[in-house]
C-alpha cells in the first residue's frame, strides 16, 4: 500500500482529487466507486471546484456508490442518496442515468444486490474506488468478520458504527441496523483503491490496516493485498504508524513520472 501523509485533510483531499481528475482526463468514461461520510466531503468539494473552474468533465463518467441504509428512501436527509446529491452530483455535469447507489428500499434485496454486481461488470468494472474507514476498520459497511471475498449484500452494523453515525440521525438508536454494501471482493476488483482517513480517531484503525496482519477483523487490512492501493492520510490519522517517516520520504522523492 502506498501511504501518502499530508499535513492537513484539505491538502490530502486536494491531492486525491488531482489523482482522480487525472484518471478522468485519461479516460473520460471512467467508472468511479464512491464513498460517503464526513471523510470524502472535501474531496468532492475539490472535484466540484475542478469541474467549475477547470472544466473537469463528468458527462461520460459512471458512478457506483458503496452503500446505503436499508429502509431509507432517497429523500431521507440521512440517506446516502441525499448525501451524494448534496455534496457532489448536483454540482457537476454527470448524466443522472450513469449514477448508481444501492436502493435501501429494494423489496428483494438479494436480487437487487446481484443486479448491482452485474451492472458494475457490465460497465467494465470500477477504475478507481474511493474509500473511507470506520473506527472499527470497516470499508464500505463491511464490518469486522466480513468475508474478505464478499460481494454486494445486506450487512448488520456494529454498535460502534451506529454510535459513530448517530449525529446524522439524532441518536444512535435511530440509526438503521441494516445496510446494503458492496463487498470486500467487489472493492478488491477495482483497478485502484484510494483510502482517505483523517483525524486521531482513525489512527488506530489505520495503524492496524497498514502495518498489522491482514485479517477479516480489520477489513481495511485487505488493501495490503490490492495491487494499487493508496492511503491519503493527515498527520493525526498517520500518528500511530511506525514507518511514517519512511512513507513521507518515499512520497517526497518519487520520480517525476510517478507524480500526480
Ligand atoms: C460510507 C462508507 C463508510 C465510511 C466510514 C467512515 O459510504 O463506506 O465505510 O467511509 O464509515 O465514515 P466517516 O467518513 O464519516 O468517518
PDB file of C-alpha atoms and ligand atoms in Angstrom:
ATOM      1  CA  UNK A   1       0.000   0.000   0.000  1.00  0.00           C
ATOM      2  CA  UNK A   2       1.258   3.464  -0.835  1.00  0.00           C
ATOM      3  CA  UNK A   3       0.946   5.744   2.202  1.00  0.00           C
ATOM      4  CA  UNK A   4       0.721   9.466   1.454  1.00  0.00           C
ATOM      5  CA  UNK A   5       0.808  11.674   4.538  1.00  0.00           C
ATOM      6  CA  UNK A   6      -0.142  15.327   4.202  1.00  0.00           C
ATOM      7  CA  UNK A   7      -0.217  17.982   6.915  1.00  0.00           C
ATOM      8  CA  UNK A   8      -3.986  18.577   6.684  1.00  0.00           C
ATOM      9  CA  UNK A   9      -7.154  16.843   5.424  1.00  0.00           C
ATOM     10  CA  UNK A  10      -7.538  19.701   2.906  1.00  0.00           C
ATOM     11  CA  UNK A  11      -4.141  19.030   1.334  1.00  0.00           C
ATOM     12  CA  UNK A  12      -4.680  15.260   1.302  1.00  0.00           C
ATOM     13  CA  UNK A  13      -8.114  15.724  -0.303  1.00  0.00           C
ATOM     14  CA  UNK A  14      -6.746  18.114  -2.930  1.00  0.00           C
ATOM     15  CA  UNK A  15      -4.054  15.618  -3.863  1.00  0.00           C
ATOM     16  CA  UNK A  16      -6.515  12.725  -4.111  1.00  0.00           C
ATOM     17  CA  UNK A  17      -8.805  14.906  -6.257  1.00  0.00           C
ATOM     18  CA  UNK A  18      -5.908  15.686  -8.586  1.00  0.00           C
ATOM     19  CA  UNK A  19      -5.209  11.976  -8.982  1.00  0.00           C
ATOM     20  CA  UNK A  20      -8.869  11.262  -9.779  1.00  0.00           C
ATOM     21  CA  UNK A  21      -9.043  14.219 -12.194  1.00  0.00           C
ATOM     22  CA  UNK A  22      -6.006  12.776 -13.983  1.00  0.00           C
ATOM     23  CA  UNK A  23      -7.742   9.407 -14.317  1.00  0.00           C
ATOM     24  CA  UNK A  24     -10.870  11.048 -15.775  1.00  0.00           C
ATOM     25  CA  UNK A  25      -8.674  13.145 -18.084  1.00  0.00           C
ATOM     26  CA  UNK A  26      -7.027   9.996 -19.425  1.00  0.00           C
ATOM     27  CA  UNK A  27     -10.287   8.025 -19.557  1.00  0.00           C
ATOM     28  CA  UNK A  28     -13.324  10.317 -19.877  1.00  0.00           C
ATOM     29  CA  UNK A  29     -15.734   7.374 -19.447  1.00  0.00           C
ATOM     30  CA  UNK A  30     -14.070   6.230 -16.211  1.00  0.00           C
ATOM     31  CA  UNK A  31     -16.091   4.281 -13.656  1.00  0.00           C
ATOM     32  CA  UNK A  32     -15.794   5.684 -10.120  1.00  0.00           C
ATOM     33  CA  UNK A  33     -16.656   3.848  -6.927  1.00  0.00           C
ATOM     34  CA  UNK A  34     -17.827   6.392  -4.371  1.00  0.00           C
ATOM     35  CA  UNK A  35     -17.987   6.566  -0.576  1.00  0.00           C
ATOM     36  CA  UNK A  36     -19.997   8.822   1.704  1.00  0.00           C
ATOM     37  CA  UNK A  37     -19.474  10.024   5.300  1.00  0.00           C
ATOM     38  CA  UNK A  38     -17.586  13.009   6.678  1.00  0.00           C
ATOM     39  CA  UNK A  39     -14.211  11.980   5.235  1.00  0.00           C
ATOM     40  CA  UNK A  40     -14.736  12.488   1.467  1.00  0.00           C
ATOM     41  CA  UNK A  41     -16.642  15.798   1.753  1.00  0.00           C
ATOM     42  CA  UNK A  42     -13.524  17.883   0.973  1.00  0.00           C
ATOM     43  CA  UNK A  43     -12.559  15.559  -1.870  1.00  0.00           C
ATOM     44  CA  UNK A  44     -15.960  16.067  -3.501  1.00  0.00           C
ATOM     45  CA  UNK A  45     -15.719  19.831  -2.927  1.00  0.00           C
ATOM     46  CA  UNK A  46     -12.370  19.865  -4.715  1.00  0.00           C
ATOM     47  CA  UNK A  47     -13.698  17.760  -7.623  1.00  0.00           C
ATOM     48  CA  UNK A  48     -16.610  20.199  -7.893  1.00  0.00           C
ATOM     49  CA  UNK A  49     -14.137  23.100  -7.936  1.00  0.00           C
ATOM     50  CA  UNK A  50     -12.113  21.371 -10.681  1.00  0.00           C
ATOM     51  CA  UNK A  51     -15.330  20.936 -12.673  1.00  0.00           C
ATOM     52  CA  UNK A  52     -16.460  24.525 -12.226  1.00  0.00           C
ATOM     53  CA  UNK A  53     -13.090  26.270 -12.562  1.00  0.00           C
ATOM     54  CA  UNK A  54     -11.029  23.950 -14.718  1.00  0.00           C
ATOM     55  CA  UNK A  55     -13.652  22.201 -16.844  1.00  0.00           C
ATOM     56  CA  UNK A  56     -13.260  18.687 -15.403  1.00  0.00           C
ATOM     57  CA  UNK A  57     -15.894  16.835 -17.405  1.00  0.00           C
ATOM     58  CA  UNK A  58     -18.115  14.224 -15.748  1.00  0.00           C
ATOM     59  CA  UNK A  59     -20.539  13.838 -18.665  1.00  0.00           C
ATOM     60  CA  UNK A  60     -19.310  10.328 -19.572  1.00  0.00           C
ATOM     61  CA  UNK A  61     -18.324   9.217 -16.064  1.00  0.00           C
ATOM     62  CA  UNK A  62     -20.272   6.382 -14.394  1.00  0.00           C
ATOM     63  CA  UNK A  63     -20.504   6.045 -10.610  1.00  0.00           C
ATOM     64  CA  UNK A  64     -21.331   3.245  -8.200  1.00  0.00           C
ATOM     65  CA  UNK A  65     -21.757   4.097  -4.530  1.00  0.00           C
ATOM     66  CA  UNK A  66     -20.629   1.639  -1.917  1.00  0.00           C
ATOM     67  CA  UNK A  67     -23.590   1.557   0.383  1.00  0.00           C
ATOM     68  CA  UNK A  68     -26.994   2.705   1.609  1.00  0.00           C
ATOM     69  CA  UNK A  69     -29.095   2.167   4.731  1.00  0.00           C
ATOM     70  CA  UNK A  70     -31.896  -0.375   4.391  1.00  0.00           C
ATOM     71  CA  UNK A  71     -35.300   1.240   4.828  1.00  0.00           C
ATOM     72  CA  UNK A  72     -34.255   4.812   3.993  1.00  0.00           C
ATOM     73  CA  UNK A  73     -35.829   6.365   0.921  1.00  0.00           C
ATOM     74  CA  UNK A  74     -33.622   8.516  -1.324  1.00  0.00           C
ATOM     75  CA  UNK A  75     -35.192  11.713   0.015  1.00  0.00           C
ATOM     76  CA  UNK A  76     -34.451  10.897   3.675  1.00  0.00           C
ATOM     77  CA  UNK A  77     -31.904  13.557   4.749  1.00  0.00           C
ATOM     78  CA  UNK A  78     -29.560  10.933   6.262  1.00  0.00           C
ATOM     79  CA  UNK A  79     -29.683   8.684   3.183  1.00  0.00           C
ATOM     80  CA  UNK A  80     -26.553   8.329   1.102  1.00  0.00           C
ATOM     81  CA  UNK A  81     -28.625   9.264  -1.951  1.00  0.00           C
ATOM     82  CA  UNK A  82     -29.291  12.649  -0.337  1.00  0.00           C
ATOM     83  CA  UNK A  83     -25.641  12.986   0.715  1.00  0.00           C
ATOM     84  CA  UNK A  84     -24.310  12.366  -2.779  1.00  0.00           C
ATOM     85  CA  UNK A  85     -26.688  14.807  -4.432  1.00  0.00           C
ATOM     86  CA  UNK A  86     -25.973  17.463  -1.819  1.00  0.00           C
ATOM     87  CA  UNK A  87     -22.176  17.171  -1.855  1.00  0.00           C
ATOM     88  CA  UNK A  88     -21.424  16.121  -5.407  1.00  0.00           C
ATOM     89  CA  UNK A  89     -23.912  15.224  -8.103  1.00  0.00           C
ATOM     90  CA  UNK A  90     -25.973  18.418  -8.172  1.00  0.00           C
ATOM     91  CA  UNK A  91     -22.802  20.482  -8.704  1.00  0.00           C
ATOM     92  CA  UNK A  92     -21.345  18.587 -11.683  1.00  0.00           C
ATOM     93  CA  UNK A  93     -22.416  17.648 -15.206  1.00  0.00           C
ATOM     94  CA  UNK A  94     -22.922  13.939 -14.559  1.00  0.00           C
ATOM     95  CA  UNK A  95     -25.624  12.120 -16.527  1.00  0.00           C
ATOM     96  CA  UNK A  96     -28.189  11.018 -13.869  1.00  0.00           C
ATOM     97  CA  UNK A  97     -28.581   7.742 -15.792  1.00  0.00           C
ATOM     98  CA  UNK A  98     -24.951   6.910 -15.009  1.00  0.00           C
ATOM     99  CA  UNK A  99     -25.371   7.254 -11.211  1.00  0.00           C
ATOM    100  CA  UNK A 100     -25.799   4.018  -9.243  1.00  0.00           C
ATOM    101  CA  UNK A 101     -26.486   3.932  -5.499  1.00  0.00           C
ATOM    102  CA  UNK A 102     -27.776   0.859  -3.656  1.00  0.00           C
ATOM    103  CA  UNK A 103     -31.550   1.015  -3.199  1.00  0.00           C
ATOM    104  CA  UNK A 104     -32.305   0.890   0.514  1.00  0.00           C
ATOM    105  CA  UNK A 105     -35.984   0.379  -0.326  1.00  0.00           C
ATOM    106  CA  UNK A 106     -35.436  -2.670  -2.565  1.00  0.00           C
ATOM    107  CA  UNK A 107     -38.139  -5.250  -1.880  1.00  0.00           C
ATOM    108  CA  UNK A 108     -35.939  -8.161  -2.958  1.00  0.00           C
ATOM    109  CA  UNK A 109     -32.512  -7.325  -1.548  1.00  0.00           C
ATOM    110  CA  UNK A 110     -30.587 -10.425  -2.747  1.00  0.00           C
ATOM    111  CA  UNK A 111     -31.824  -9.908  -6.291  1.00  0.00           C
ATOM    112  CA  UNK A 112     -31.061  -6.168  -6.133  1.00  0.00           C
ATOM    113  CA  UNK A 113     -27.507  -6.939  -4.938  1.00  0.00           C
ATOM    114  CA  UNK A 114     -26.906  -9.494  -7.694  1.00  0.00           C
ATOM    115  CA  UNK A 115     -28.040  -6.943 -10.280  1.00  0.00           C
ATOM    116  CA  UNK A 116     -25.773  -4.277  -8.754  1.00  0.00           C
ATOM    117  CA  UNK A 117     -22.788  -6.588  -9.211  1.00  0.00           C
ATOM    118  CA  UNK A 118     -23.847  -7.341 -12.803  1.00  0.00           C
ATOM    119  CA  UNK A 119     -24.191  -3.621 -13.517  1.00  0.00           C
ATOM    120  CA  UNK A 120     -20.631  -2.987 -12.295  1.00  0.00           C
ATOM    121  CA  UNK A 121     -19.359  -5.791 -14.505  1.00  0.00           C
ATOM    122  CA  UNK A 122     -21.370  -4.518 -17.490  1.00  0.00           C
ATOM    123  CA  UNK A 123     -19.641  -1.130 -17.175  1.00  0.00           C
ATOM    124  CA  UNK A 124     -16.254  -2.842 -17.351  1.00  0.00           C
ATOM    125  CA  UNK A 125     -15.511  -2.716 -13.607  1.00  0.00           C
ATOM    126  CA  UNK A 126     -14.518   0.135 -11.316  1.00  0.00           C
ATOM    127  CA  UNK A 127     -11.451   2.146 -12.320  1.00  0.00           C
ATOM    128  CA  UNK A 128     -10.964   3.899  -9.018  1.00  0.00           C
ATOM    129  CA  UNK A 129     -12.667   3.136  -5.727  1.00  0.00           C
ATOM    130  CA  UNK A 130     -12.793   5.882  -3.090  1.00  0.00           C
ATOM    131  CA  UNK A 131     -12.916   4.577   0.480  1.00  0.00           C
ATOM    132  CA  UNK A 132     -13.222   5.942   3.979  1.00  0.00           C
ATOM    133  CA  UNK A 133     -12.518   3.771   7.014  1.00  0.00           C
ATOM    134  CA  UNK A 134     -14.618   3.159  10.097  1.00  0.00           C
ATOM    135  CA  UNK A 135     -13.093   3.445  13.557  1.00  0.00           C
ATOM    136  CA  UNK A 136     -13.507  -0.349  13.693  1.00  0.00           C
ATOM    137  CA  UNK A 137     -11.684  -0.772  10.367  1.00  0.00           C
ATOM    138  CA  UNK A 138     -14.697  -1.255   8.099  1.00  0.00           C
ATOM    139  CA  UNK A 139     -14.575  -0.289   4.427  1.00  0.00           C
ATOM    140  CA  UNK A 140     -17.898   0.183   2.724  1.00  0.00           C
ATOM    141  CA  UNK A 141     -20.043  -1.207   5.503  1.00  0.00           C
ATOM    142  CA  UNK A 142     -18.064  -4.433   5.682  1.00  0.00           C
ATOM    143  CA  UNK A 143     -17.814  -4.706   9.427  1.00  0.00           C
ATOM    144  CA  UNK A 144     -15.150  -6.798  11.215  1.00  0.00           C
ATOM    145  CA  UNK A 145     -15.574 -10.517  10.469  1.00  0.00           C
ATOM    146  CA  UNK A 146     -16.924  -9.810   6.960  1.00  0.00           C
ATOM    147  CA  UNK A 147     -15.723 -12.302   4.389  1.00  0.00           C
ATOM    148  CA  UNK A 148     -12.717 -10.953   2.529  1.00  0.00           C
ATOM    149  CA  UNK A 149     -14.304 -12.413  -0.637  1.00  0.00           C
ATOM    150  CA  UNK A 150     -17.760 -10.912  -0.058  1.00  0.00           C
ATOM    151  CA  UNK A 151     -19.903  -9.332  -2.786  1.00  0.00           C
ATOM    152  CA  UNK A 152     -22.697  -6.757  -2.572  1.00  0.00           C
ATOM    153  CA  UNK A 153     -25.176  -7.872   0.090  1.00  0.00           C
ATOM    154  CA  UNK A 154     -27.024  -6.910   3.264  1.00  0.00           C
ATOM    155  CA  UNK A 155     -24.919  -6.364   6.400  1.00  0.00           C
ATOM    156  CA  UNK A 156     -25.681  -5.565  10.026  1.00  0.00           C
ATOM    157  CA  UNK A 157     -23.918  -2.549  11.540  1.00  0.00           C
ATOM    158  CA  UNK A 158     -21.964  -2.899  14.775  1.00  0.00           C
ATOM    159  CA  UNK A 159     -22.987  -0.876  17.826  1.00  0.00           C
ATOM    160  CA  UNK A 160     -19.794   1.157  17.374  1.00  0.00           C
ATOM    161  CA  UNK A 161     -20.639   2.178  13.802  1.00  0.00           C
ATOM    162  CA  UNK A 162     -24.204   3.035  14.796  1.00  0.00           C
ATOM    163  CA  UNK A 163     -22.816   5.201  17.563  1.00  0.00           C
ATOM    164  CA  UNK A 164     -20.248   6.833  15.182  1.00  0.00           C
ATOM    165  CA  UNK A 165     -23.053   7.675  12.729  1.00  0.00           C
ATOM    166  CA  UNK A 166     -25.535   8.817  15.394  1.00  0.00           C
ATOM    167  CA  UNK A 167     -25.081  12.560  14.624  1.00  0.00           C
ATOM    168  CA  UNK A 168     -26.615  12.037  11.154  1.00  0.00           C
ATOM    169  CA  UNK A 169     -29.772  10.637  12.735  1.00  0.00           C
ATOM    170  CA  UNK A 170     -30.044  12.497  16.035  1.00  0.00           C
ATOM    171  CA  UNK A 171     -29.218   9.460  18.189  1.00  0.00           C
ATOM    172  CA  UNK A 172     -27.647   6.005  17.858  1.00  0.00           C
ATOM    173  CA  UNK A 173     -30.991   4.303  18.465  1.00  0.00           C
ATOM    174  CA  UNK A 174     -32.325   5.931  15.260  1.00  0.00           C
ATOM    175  CA  UNK A 175     -29.504   4.591  13.044  1.00  0.00           C
ATOM    176  CA  UNK A 176     -30.773   1.630  10.998  1.00  0.00           C
ATOM    177  CA  UNK A 177     -29.286  -1.741  11.866  1.00  0.00           C
ATOM    178  CA  UNK A 178     -29.104  -2.949   8.274  1.00  0.00           C
ATOM    179  CA  UNK A 179     -27.338  -1.671   5.180  1.00  0.00           C
ATOM    180  CA  UNK A 180     -26.647  -2.779   1.633  1.00  0.00           C
ATOM    181  CA  UNK A 181     -22.923  -2.627   0.919  1.00  0.00           C
ATOM    182  CA  UNK A 182     -20.555  -3.548  -1.859  1.00  0.00           C
ATOM    183  CA  UNK A 183     -18.483  -6.474  -0.624  1.00  0.00           C
ATOM    184  CA  UNK A 184     -14.780  -6.636   0.082  1.00  0.00           C
ATOM    185  CA  UNK A 185     -14.383  -8.790  -3.030  1.00  0.00           C
ATOM    186  CA  UNK A 186     -16.253  -6.124  -5.001  1.00  0.00           C
ATOM    187  CA  UNK A 187     -13.895  -3.435  -3.684  1.00  0.00           C
ATOM    188  CA  UNK A 188     -10.807  -5.546  -4.352  1.00  0.00           C
ATOM    189  CA  UNK A 189     -11.846  -5.994  -8.001  1.00  0.00           C
ATOM    190  CA  UNK A 190     -11.477  -2.257  -8.650  1.00  0.00           C
ATOM    191  CA  UNK A 191      -8.354  -1.249 -10.532  1.00  0.00           C
ATOM    192  CA  UNK A 192      -7.249   1.321  -7.950  1.00  0.00           C
ATOM    193  CA  UNK A 193      -8.286   1.980  -4.355  1.00  0.00           C
ATOM    194  CA  UNK A 194      -7.959   5.397  -2.731  1.00  0.00           C
ATOM    195  CA  UNK A 195      -8.397   5.229   1.033  1.00  0.00           C
ATOM    196  CA  UNK A 196      -8.855   8.523   2.877  1.00  0.00           C
ATOM    197  CA  UNK A 197      -8.537   8.872   6.643  1.00  0.00           C
ATOM    198  CA  UNK A 198      -8.336  11.985   8.769  1.00  0.00           C
ATOM    199  CA  UNK A 199      -8.262  12.603  12.495  1.00  0.00           C
ATOM    200  CA  UNK A 200      -6.978  10.942  15.590  1.00  0.00           C
ATOM    201  CA  UNK A 201      -9.997   8.672  15.932  1.00  0.00           C
ATOM    202  CA  UNK A 202      -8.850   6.852  12.762  1.00  0.00           C
ATOM    203  CA  UNK A 203      -5.199   6.434  13.858  1.00  0.00           C
ATOM    204  CA  UNK A 204      -5.652   3.033  15.441  1.00  0.00           C
ATOM    205  CA  UNK A 205      -7.596   1.541  12.513  1.00  0.00           C
ATOM    206  CA  UNK A 206      -5.026   2.986  10.085  1.00  0.00           C
ATOM    207  CA  UNK A 207      -2.126   1.577  12.050  1.00  0.00           C
ATOM    208  CA  UNK A 208      -3.687  -1.889  12.136  1.00  0.00           C
ATOM    209  CA  UNK A 209      -4.781  -1.763   8.472  1.00  0.00           C
ATOM    210  CA  UNK A 210      -1.467  -0.564   7.058  1.00  0.00           C
ATOM    211  CA  UNK A 211       1.064  -2.221   9.339  1.00  0.00           C
ATOM    212  CA  UNK A 212      -0.866  -5.049  11.016  1.00  0.00           C
ATOM    213  CA  UNK A 213      -1.758  -8.511   9.749  1.00  0.00           C
ATOM    214  CA  UNK A 214      -4.354  -8.998   7.023  1.00  0.00           C
ATOM    215  CA  UNK A 215      -7.455 -10.108   8.869  1.00  0.00           C
ATOM    216  CA  UNK A 216     -11.204 -10.044   8.480  1.00  0.00           C
ATOM    217  CA  UNK A 217     -11.277  -8.491  11.955  1.00  0.00           C
ATOM    218  CA  UNK A 218      -9.761  -5.319  10.413  1.00  0.00           C
ATOM    219  CA  UNK A 219     -11.387  -5.292   6.969  1.00  0.00           C
ATOM    220  CA  UNK A 220      -9.314  -2.406   5.540  1.00  0.00           C
ATOM    221  CA  UNK A 221      -6.171  -4.508   6.080  1.00  0.00           C
ATOM    222  CA  UNK A 222      -7.161  -6.475   2.955  1.00  0.00           C
ATOM    223  CA  UNK A 223      -5.982  -3.468   0.935  1.00  0.00           C
ATOM    224  CA  UNK A 224      -2.455  -4.764   1.602  1.00  0.00           C
ATOM    225  CA  UNK A 225      -3.368  -7.406  -0.999  1.00  0.00           C
ATOM    226  CA  UNK A 226      -4.548  -4.850  -3.588  1.00  0.00           C
ATOM    227  CA  UNK A 227      -2.007  -4.117  -6.334  1.00  0.00           C
ATOM    228  CA  UNK A 228      -2.755  -0.361  -6.462  1.00  0.00           C
ATOM    229  CA  UNK A 229      -3.988   0.921  -3.091  1.00  0.00           C
ATOM    230  CA  UNK A 230      -3.112   4.436  -1.947  1.00  0.00           C
ATOM    231  CA  UNK A 231      -3.878   5.741   1.532  1.00  0.00           C
ATOM    232  CA  UNK A 232      -4.177   9.539   1.801  1.00  0.00           C
ATOM    233  CA  UNK A 233      -3.811  10.494   5.465  1.00  0.00           C
ATOM    234  CA  UNK A 234      -3.454  13.622   7.534  1.00  0.00           C
ATOM    235  CA  UNK A 235      -0.812  13.770  10.258  1.00  0.00           C
ATOM    236  CA  UNK A 236      -3.143  12.701  13.046  1.00  0.00           C
ATOM    237  CA  UNK A 237      -4.557   9.660  11.233  1.00  0.00           C
ATOM    238  CA  UNK A 238      -0.946   8.669  10.500  1.00  0.00           C
ATOM    239  CA  UNK A 239       0.245   9.324  14.051  1.00  0.00           C
ATOM    240  CA  UNK A 240       0.433   5.644  15.086  1.00  0.00           C
ATOM    241  CA  UNK A 241       2.310   4.404  12.005  1.00  0.00           C
ATOM    242  CA  UNK A 242       5.767   3.165  12.971  1.00  0.00           C
ATOM    243  CA  UNK A 243       7.169   3.894   9.496  1.00  0.00           C
ATOM    244  CA  UNK A 244       5.607   7.316   8.927  1.00  0.00           C
ATOM    245  CA  UNK A 245       8.987   8.936   8.229  1.00  0.00           C
ATOM    246  CA  UNK A 246       9.793   6.320   5.614  1.00  0.00           C
ATOM    247  CA  UNK A 247       6.425   6.807   3.850  1.00  0.00           C
ATOM    248  CA  UNK A 248       6.981  10.576   3.811  1.00  0.00           C
ATOM    249  CA  UNK A 249      10.464  10.198   2.381  1.00  0.00           C
ATOM    250  CA  UNK A 250       9.213   7.844  -0.328  1.00  0.00           C
ATOM    251  CA  UNK A 251       6.475  10.275  -1.353  1.00  0.00           C
ATOM    252  CA  UNK A 252       8.786  13.310  -1.324  1.00  0.00           C
ATOM    253  CA  UNK A 253      11.334  11.517  -3.514  1.00  0.00           C
ATOM    254  CA  UNK A 254       9.019   9.951  -6.066  1.00  0.00           C
ATOM    255  CA  UNK A 255      10.487  10.022  -9.546  1.00  0.00           C
ATOM    256  CA  UNK A 256       8.907  12.754 -11.659  1.00  0.00           C
ATOM    257  CA  UNK A 257       6.995  10.283 -13.855  1.00  0.00           C
ATOM    258  CA  UNK A 258       5.244   8.809 -10.797  1.00  0.00           C
ATOM    259  CA  UNK A 259       3.909  12.146  -9.525  1.00  0.00           C
ATOM    260  CA  UNK A 260       0.302  13.279  -9.815  1.00  0.00           C
TER     261      UNK A 260
HETATM  262  C1  LIG B   1     -19.653   5.196   3.635  1.00  0.00           C
HETATM  263  C2  LIG B   1     -18.659   4.171   3.902  1.00  0.00           C
HETATM  264  C3  LIG B   1     -18.053   4.014   5.253  1.00  0.00           C
HETATM  265  C4  LIG B   1     -17.379   5.304   5.731  1.00  0.00           C
HETATM  266  C5  LIG B   1     -16.822   5.120   7.130  1.00  0.00           C
HETATM  267  C6  LIG B   1     -16.160   6.372   7.642  1.00  0.00           C
HETATM  268  O1  LIG B   1     -20.052   5.158   2.276  1.00  0.00           O
HETATM  269  O2  LIG B   1     -18.348   3.431   3.008  1.00  0.00           O
HETATM  270  O3  LIG B   1     -17.093   2.993   5.215  1.00  0.00           O
HETATM  271  O4  LIG B   1     -16.363   5.635   4.835  1.00  0.00           O
HETATM  272  O5  LIG B   1     -17.856   4.752   7.995  1.00  0.00           O
HETATM  273  O6  LIG B   1     -17.122   7.350   7.834  1.00  0.00           O
HETATM  274  P1  LIG B   1     -16.684   8.845   8.153  1.00  0.00           P
HETATM  275  O7  LIG B   1     -16.000   9.354   6.931  1.00  0.00           O
HETATM  276  O8  LIG B   1     -17.992   9.567   8.399  1.00  0.00           O
HETATM  277  O9  LIG B   1     -15.794   8.793   9.322  1.00  0.00           O
END
